[in-house]
Each structure stands twice: as structure tokens, then as C-alpha cells.
CSV table of C-alpha atoms in Angstrom, one decimal:
chain,number,residue,atom,x,y,z
A,1,GLN,CA,153.7,101.9,114.6
A,2,LEU,CA,152.7,101.9,110.7
A,3,GLN,CA,153.2,104.7,108.5
A,4,LEU,CA,152.8,105.7,105.1
A,5,GLN,CA,153.5,108.6,102.7
A,6,GLU,CA,153.3,108.8,99.0
A,7,SER,CA,155.0,110.9,97.4
A,8,GLY,CA,155.0,112.2,93.9
A,9,PRO,CA,154.5,115.4,91.1
A,10,GLY,CA,151.5,116.3,92.1
A,11,LEU,CA,151.2,118.3,88.3
A,12,VAL,CA,151.0,115.8,85.2
A,13,LYS,CA,150.5,116.8,81.5
A,14,PRO,CA,147.6,115.1,79.3
A,15,SER,CA,149.0,112.6,78.0
A,16,GLU,CA,151.8,111.8,79.8
A,17,THR,CA,152.4,108.8,82.7
A,18,LEU,CA,151.3,109.2,86.5
A,19,SER,CA,154.4,108.4,88.7
A,20,LEU,CA,154.0,107.9,93.0
A,21,THR,CA,155.2,106.1,95.4
A,22,CYS,CA,153.8,104.8,99.2
A,23,LYS,CA,157.3,104.5,101.3
A,24,VAL,CA,156.6,102.0,104.2
A,25,SER,CA,157.6,102.5,107.9
A,26,GLY,CA,157.5,100.8,111.4
A,27,GLY,CA,156.4,97.5,109.3
A,28,SER,CA,158.3,95.5,106.6
A,29,ILE,CA,156.7,94.9,102.9
A,30,THR,CA,157.4,91.6,102.8
A,31,SER,CA,155.0,90.6,105.8
A,32,ASN,CA,153.3,87.7,104.1
A,33,ASP,CA,149.6,89.0,106.2
A,34,HIS,CA,149.1,91.9,104.1
A,35,PHE,CA,148.9,93.0,100.0
A,36,TRP,CA,149.5,96.6,99.2
A,37,GLY,CA,147.2,98.7,97.5
A,38,TRP,CA,146.5,102.8,95.5
A,39,ILE,CA,143.5,104.2,95.8
A,40,ARG,CA,142.4,107.5,94.6
A,41,GLN,CA,139.2,110.0,95.3
A,42,PRO,CA,138.3,111.8,92.6
A,43,PRO,CA,136.9,115.9,93.4
A,44,GLY,CA,133.7,115.2,95.3
A,45,LYS,CA,133.7,111.4,94.3
A,46,GLY,CA,133.9,108.7,96.3
A,47,LEU,CA,136.7,106.3,96.5
A,48,GLU,CA,137.9,103.8,93.5
A,49,CYS,CA,139.6,101.3,93.7
A,50,ILE,CA,143.3,101.1,91.4
A,51,GLY,CA,145.0,97.9,92.4
A,52,SER,CA,146.7,95.7,95.2
A,53,LEU,CA,150.1,93.9,94.7
A,54,TYR,CA,152.0,91.5,97.2
A,55,HIS,CA,155.6,91.3,98.1
A,56,SER,CA,156.5,88.8,95.4
A,57,GLY,CA,155.7,90.8,92.9
A,58,SER,CA,152.2,90.0,92.3
A,59,ALA,CA,149.4,92.2,91.8
A,60,TYR,CA,146.1,93.1,90.5
A,61,TYR,CA,143.9,95.3,88.6
A,62,ASN,CA,140.9,97.5,88.7
A,63,PRO,CA,139.4,96.0,85.3
A,64,SER,CA,138.5,99.9,84.3
A,65,LEU,CA,141.8,101.0,84.2
A,66,LYS,CA,144.3,97.8,83.7
A,67,SER,CA,145.5,99.2,80.8
A,68,ARG,CA,146.9,101.8,81.8
A,69,VAL,CA,148.2,100.7,84.9
A,70,VAL,CA,151.8,99.0,86.3
A,71,LEU,CA,151.9,98.7,89.8
A,72,SER,CA,155.6,97.6,91.3
A,73,LEU,CA,157.3,97.1,94.0
A,74,ASP,CA,160.7,97.4,95.7
A,75,THR,CA,161.3,95.7,98.9
A,76,SER,CA,164.6,96.7,99.9
A,77,ARG,CA,163.3,100.8,100.2
A,78,ASP,CA,159.9,98.7,102.2
A,79,GLN,CA,158.6,101.0,99.5
A,80,PHE,CA,156.0,100.3,96.2
A,81,SER,CA,154.9,102.5,93.3
A,82,LEU,CA,152.3,103.0,90.8
A,83,LYS,CA,152.8,104.6,87.2
A,84,LEU,CA,149.6,105.3,85.0
A,85,ASN,CA,149.6,106.2,81.6
A,86,SER,CA,148.5,108.1,79.4
A,87,VAL,CA,146.5,110.2,81.9
A,88,THR,CA,144.4,113.2,81.1
A,89,ALA,CA,141.4,115.6,83.3
A,90,ALA,CA,140.0,112.4,83.8
A,91,ASP,CA,142.2,111.3,86.4
A,92,THR,CA,143.1,114.2,88.8
A,93,ALA,CA,142.6,113.3,91.7
A,94,VAL,CA,143.3,112.4,95.7
A,95,TYR,CA,145.4,109.2,95.3
A,96,PHE,CA,145.6,107.0,98.8
A,97,CYS,CA,148.2,103.9,99.0
A,98,ALA,CA,147.1,101.4,101.9
A,99,ARG,CA,147.5,98.5,104.1
A,100,ILE,CA,145.3,95.8,102.0
A,101,THR,CA,144.3,93.2,105.0
A,102,TRP,CA,141.4,90.6,105.1
A,103,ASP,CA,139.3,92.7,106.6
A,104,GLY,CA,139.3,95.9,104.8
A,105,LEU,CA,141.8,98.7,104.8
A,106,ASP,CA,143.7,99.6,108.4
A,107,VAL,CA,146.2,101.7,107.2
A,108,TRP,CA,146.2,104.5,105.5
A,109,GLY,CA,149.2,107.3,103.9
A,110,GLN,CA,147.7,111.0,104.2
A,111,GLY,CA,147.3,111.1,100.8
A,112,THR,CA,148.7,113.2,97.8
A,113,THR,CA,146.8,115.2,95.0
A,114,VAL,CA,147.5,114.9,91.7
A,115,THR,CA,146.5,117.3,88.8
A,116,VAL,CA,146.6,116.3,85.6
A,117,SER,CA,146.7,119.7,83.4
A,118,SER,CA,149.1,121.6,80.3
B,1,GLU,CA,132.6,94.4,88.3
B,2,ILE,CA,130.3,94.7,91.9
B,3,VAL,CA,128.8,98.2,92.4
B,4,MET,CA,128.3,99.7,95.3
B,5,THR,CA,125.3,102.1,96.7
B,6,GLN,CA,124.5,104.0,99.4
B,7,SER,CA,121.0,105.6,100.4
B,8,PRO,CA,121.1,108.4,101.6
B,9,ASP,CA,123.4,110.7,99.9
B,10,THR,CA,123.0,113.0,102.3
B,11,LEU,CA,121.3,113.0,106.2
B,12,SER,CA,121.0,115.8,108.6
B,13,VAL,CA,120.5,114.8,111.8
B,14,SER,CA,121.7,116.4,115.3
B,15,PRO,CA,124.1,115.8,118.2
B,16,GLY,CA,122.7,113.0,119.9
B,17,GLU,CA,120.4,111.2,118.0
B,18,ARG,CA,121.0,107.9,115.9
B,19,ALA,CA,121.8,107.7,112.1
B,20,THR,CA,120.8,104.3,109.9
B,21,LEU,CA,123.1,104.4,106.5
B,22,SER,CA,122.4,101.3,104.5
B,23,CYS,CA,124.5,100.1,101.5
B,24,ARG,CA,123.9,97.7,98.9
B,25,ALA,CA,125.4,95.6,96.7
B,26,SER,CA,124.6,94.8,93.2
B,27,GLN,CA,125.7,90.5,93.9
B,28,SER,CA,126.5,88.8,97.0
B,29,VAL,CA,129.7,89.6,98.6
B,30,ASN,CA,128.6,87.2,101.9
B,31,SER,CA,129.7,88.9,104.5
B,32,ASN,CA,132.5,91.0,103.1
B,33,LEU,CA,131.8,94.9,104.1
B,34,ALA,CA,133.7,97.0,105.9
B,35,TRP,CA,132.8,100.7,106.4
B,36,TYR,CA,134.9,103.5,106.5
B,37,GLN,CA,134.5,107.3,108.2
B,38,GLN,CA,136.6,109.8,106.4
B,39,LYS,CA,136.7,113.8,107.3
B,40,PRO,CA,137.7,116.8,105.0
B,41,GLY,CA,141.3,116.3,104.1
B,42,GLN,CA,142.1,113.1,104.7
B,43,ALA,CA,142.2,109.5,104.6
B,44,PRO,CA,139.5,107.3,105.5
B,45,ARG,CA,139.3,105.4,108.4
B,46,LEU,CA,138.1,101.4,108.9
B,47,LEU,CA,135.8,101.8,111.5
B,48,ILE,CA,133.7,97.7,110.8
B,49,TYR,CA,135.0,94.9,108.5
B,50,GLY,CA,133.2,91.5,107.6
B,51,ALA,CA,129.7,93.6,107.9
B,52,SER,CA,129.5,93.4,111.5
B,53,THR,CA,133.4,93.5,113.7
B,54,ARG,CA,134.5,96.9,115.4
B,55,ALA,CA,137.7,97.8,114.4
B,56,THR,CA,140.7,98.6,116.9
B,57,GLY,CA,139.7,101.2,119.3
B,58,VAL,CA,135.7,102.2,117.3
B,59,PRO,CA,133.4,103.0,119.4
B,60,ALA,CA,130.8,101.2,120.8
B,61,ARG,CA,127.9,103.8,119.2
B,62,PHE,CA,129.3,102.7,115.6
B,63,SER,CA,127.4,98.9,115.3
B,64,ALA,CA,126.9,97.4,111.7
B,65,SER,CA,124.7,94.5,110.2
B,66,GLY,CA,123.9,93.1,107.6
B,67,SER,CA,125.1,90.5,104.9
B,68,GLY,CA,124.8,88.8,101.2
B,69,THR,CA,123.4,92.8,99.4
B,70,GLU,CA,122.0,95.1,102.0
B,71,PHE,CA,124.7,96.3,105.0
B,72,THR,CA,123.3,98.9,107.8
B,73,LEU,CA,125.5,100.9,109.9
B,74,THR,CA,124.0,102.3,112.8
B,75,ILE,CA,125.6,105.7,115.2
B,76,SER,CA,123.2,105.4,118.6
B,77,SER,CA,123.8,108.6,119.1
B,78,LEU,CA,125.8,111.8,116.8
B,79,GLN,CA,128.6,113.5,118.9
B,80,SER,CA,130.5,115.8,116.7
B,81,GLU,CA,133.3,114.1,115.7
B,82,ASP,CA,131.4,112.2,113.9
B,83,PHE,CA,130.4,113.8,111.7
B,84,ALA,CA,131.3,113.0,108.4
B,85,VAL,CA,131.0,110.3,105.0
B,86,TYR,CA,130.9,107.4,105.5
B,87,SER,CA,132.1,105.0,102.8
B,88,CYS,CA,130.8,101.3,102.6
B,89,GLN,CA,133.7,99.4,101.1
B,90,GLN,CA,132.9,95.0,99.0
B,91,TYR,CA,135.9,93.5,99.8
B,92,ASN,CA,134.5,89.3,98.0
B,93,ASN,CA,136.9,89.7,95.3
B,94,TRP,CA,140.1,90.3,97.3
B,95,PRO,CA,142.6,91.6,96.8
B,96,LEU,CA,140.1,93.8,94.8
B,97,PHE,CA,137.5,95.8,96.0
B,98,THR,CA,135.0,98.3,95.3
B,99,PHE,CA,133.2,101.7,97.3
B,100,GLY,CA,130.1,103.1,97.5
B,101,PRO,CA,129.8,107.1,96.4
B,102,GLY,CA,129.8,107.4,100.7
B,103,THR,CA,126.9,109.3,102.8
B,104,LYS,CA,127.5,112.5,104.4
B,105,VAL,CA,126.4,113.1,107.8
B,106,ASN,CA,125.3,115.7,108.3
B,107,ILE,CA,124.5,118.2,111.4
């Protein structure tokens, strides 16, 4: 059974870089049928797509975050990563990783809370 | 960017009653629309894809319809475990996507 698990610091200082990793287990990140994505949810708000990634390395970014985001993957470790730079309090959120199929996001990580504060 | 809106913000329903939730897209997304259920402290769960197809394991009391810009999710007889937030998501510009703000279904 495919499982995803996010990891990374829960507290990041303003203007610094938020870095998270999603470990894929029970399956391979090199599947030809799937993309891998990051989604976030600010407290009390809706879900926001950050971007998505294919095992070839092709990445697609939310235009509103594109200038600050880099997605990457490590196929040898079956994991993919998010880096968001120049963070502010507005980046405080629960960050989820998920598997993206042709018909929606069918497997999600449990989410990790990231707070931006000095 | 395609903007998704949902109504109502909150829906108060008694167990056993029917709930009807709406989702609207700012431009046509064809049938590239999914619905998710999210309970407090949990990740979203895919309920519906392709505007009307139930995901694996989703009970038949959940049904959905629509295409283009107008979509509906119906829960025919609410069970206690159905009280949650429901979000729609368009994936017409896959592999990017946008979500609606969600509808909270309250007891």
C-alpha cells in the first residue's frame, strides 16, 4: 500500500527557506502514470496547489509561488522535496504531499505544520 | 487562473437528511472536477473524480454531477461520519489544479 510521509522543520524564520521532503513507500516514484505534488492549507483556509513534479524532473508551479519555489526529486531514495524561499507569516500552513493521477490526488501524506515566526 | 467557488460556506443538516453542495468554476473545466472530504486534523480524501465517478471505496450515498462550470455533490442520507469539509478541485490544466474554499457540513 502506497504511503507518503512529509518531514522537515516545523518552525522557519521570516525571510529564510522552508524545506520539506516527502518519502514515498510501498511504491515507486518513477511510475509513468503519476505526478507528485505539494499542497498547502493555511489555518482555517482552503487548499492551495504549490506545484507538481514528474519523475523525469519536469516541474510545474503555481504561478503565484513560482518565483520562490523549487521542486526536486531523488529517485534513488523514492522521495521528493519542496523548497520555498523568502518565507513570511503568510506561508504558515499545513503542507501536504500527494500522488497526482489523471483523475485527482488519490494518496496523501498526513501533512506537516510549518510556522513562520522569529 | 481558474477560480473555484463553493456554496454554501456552511450547511447544517440532521443525520439521515440529504445534503446538496455546489461548486462553480470561473471558466469551463469540462468534466475535470474532483471532490474531496476532509475531517479535522486529517488529509483530504478523494471522493469523486471526472465530475461524477466515485473513487474506490466511496459509499453509494455520495453522488455528483455537472460539467463545464457548474457542479453538484449530493449526500443522500447523511451519516455521522459524513460531517466534514468538502472541497471541489479542478484539474483542467493538469498537472496543476485549484481548489474551492470548501463547504463545511455541520450537524
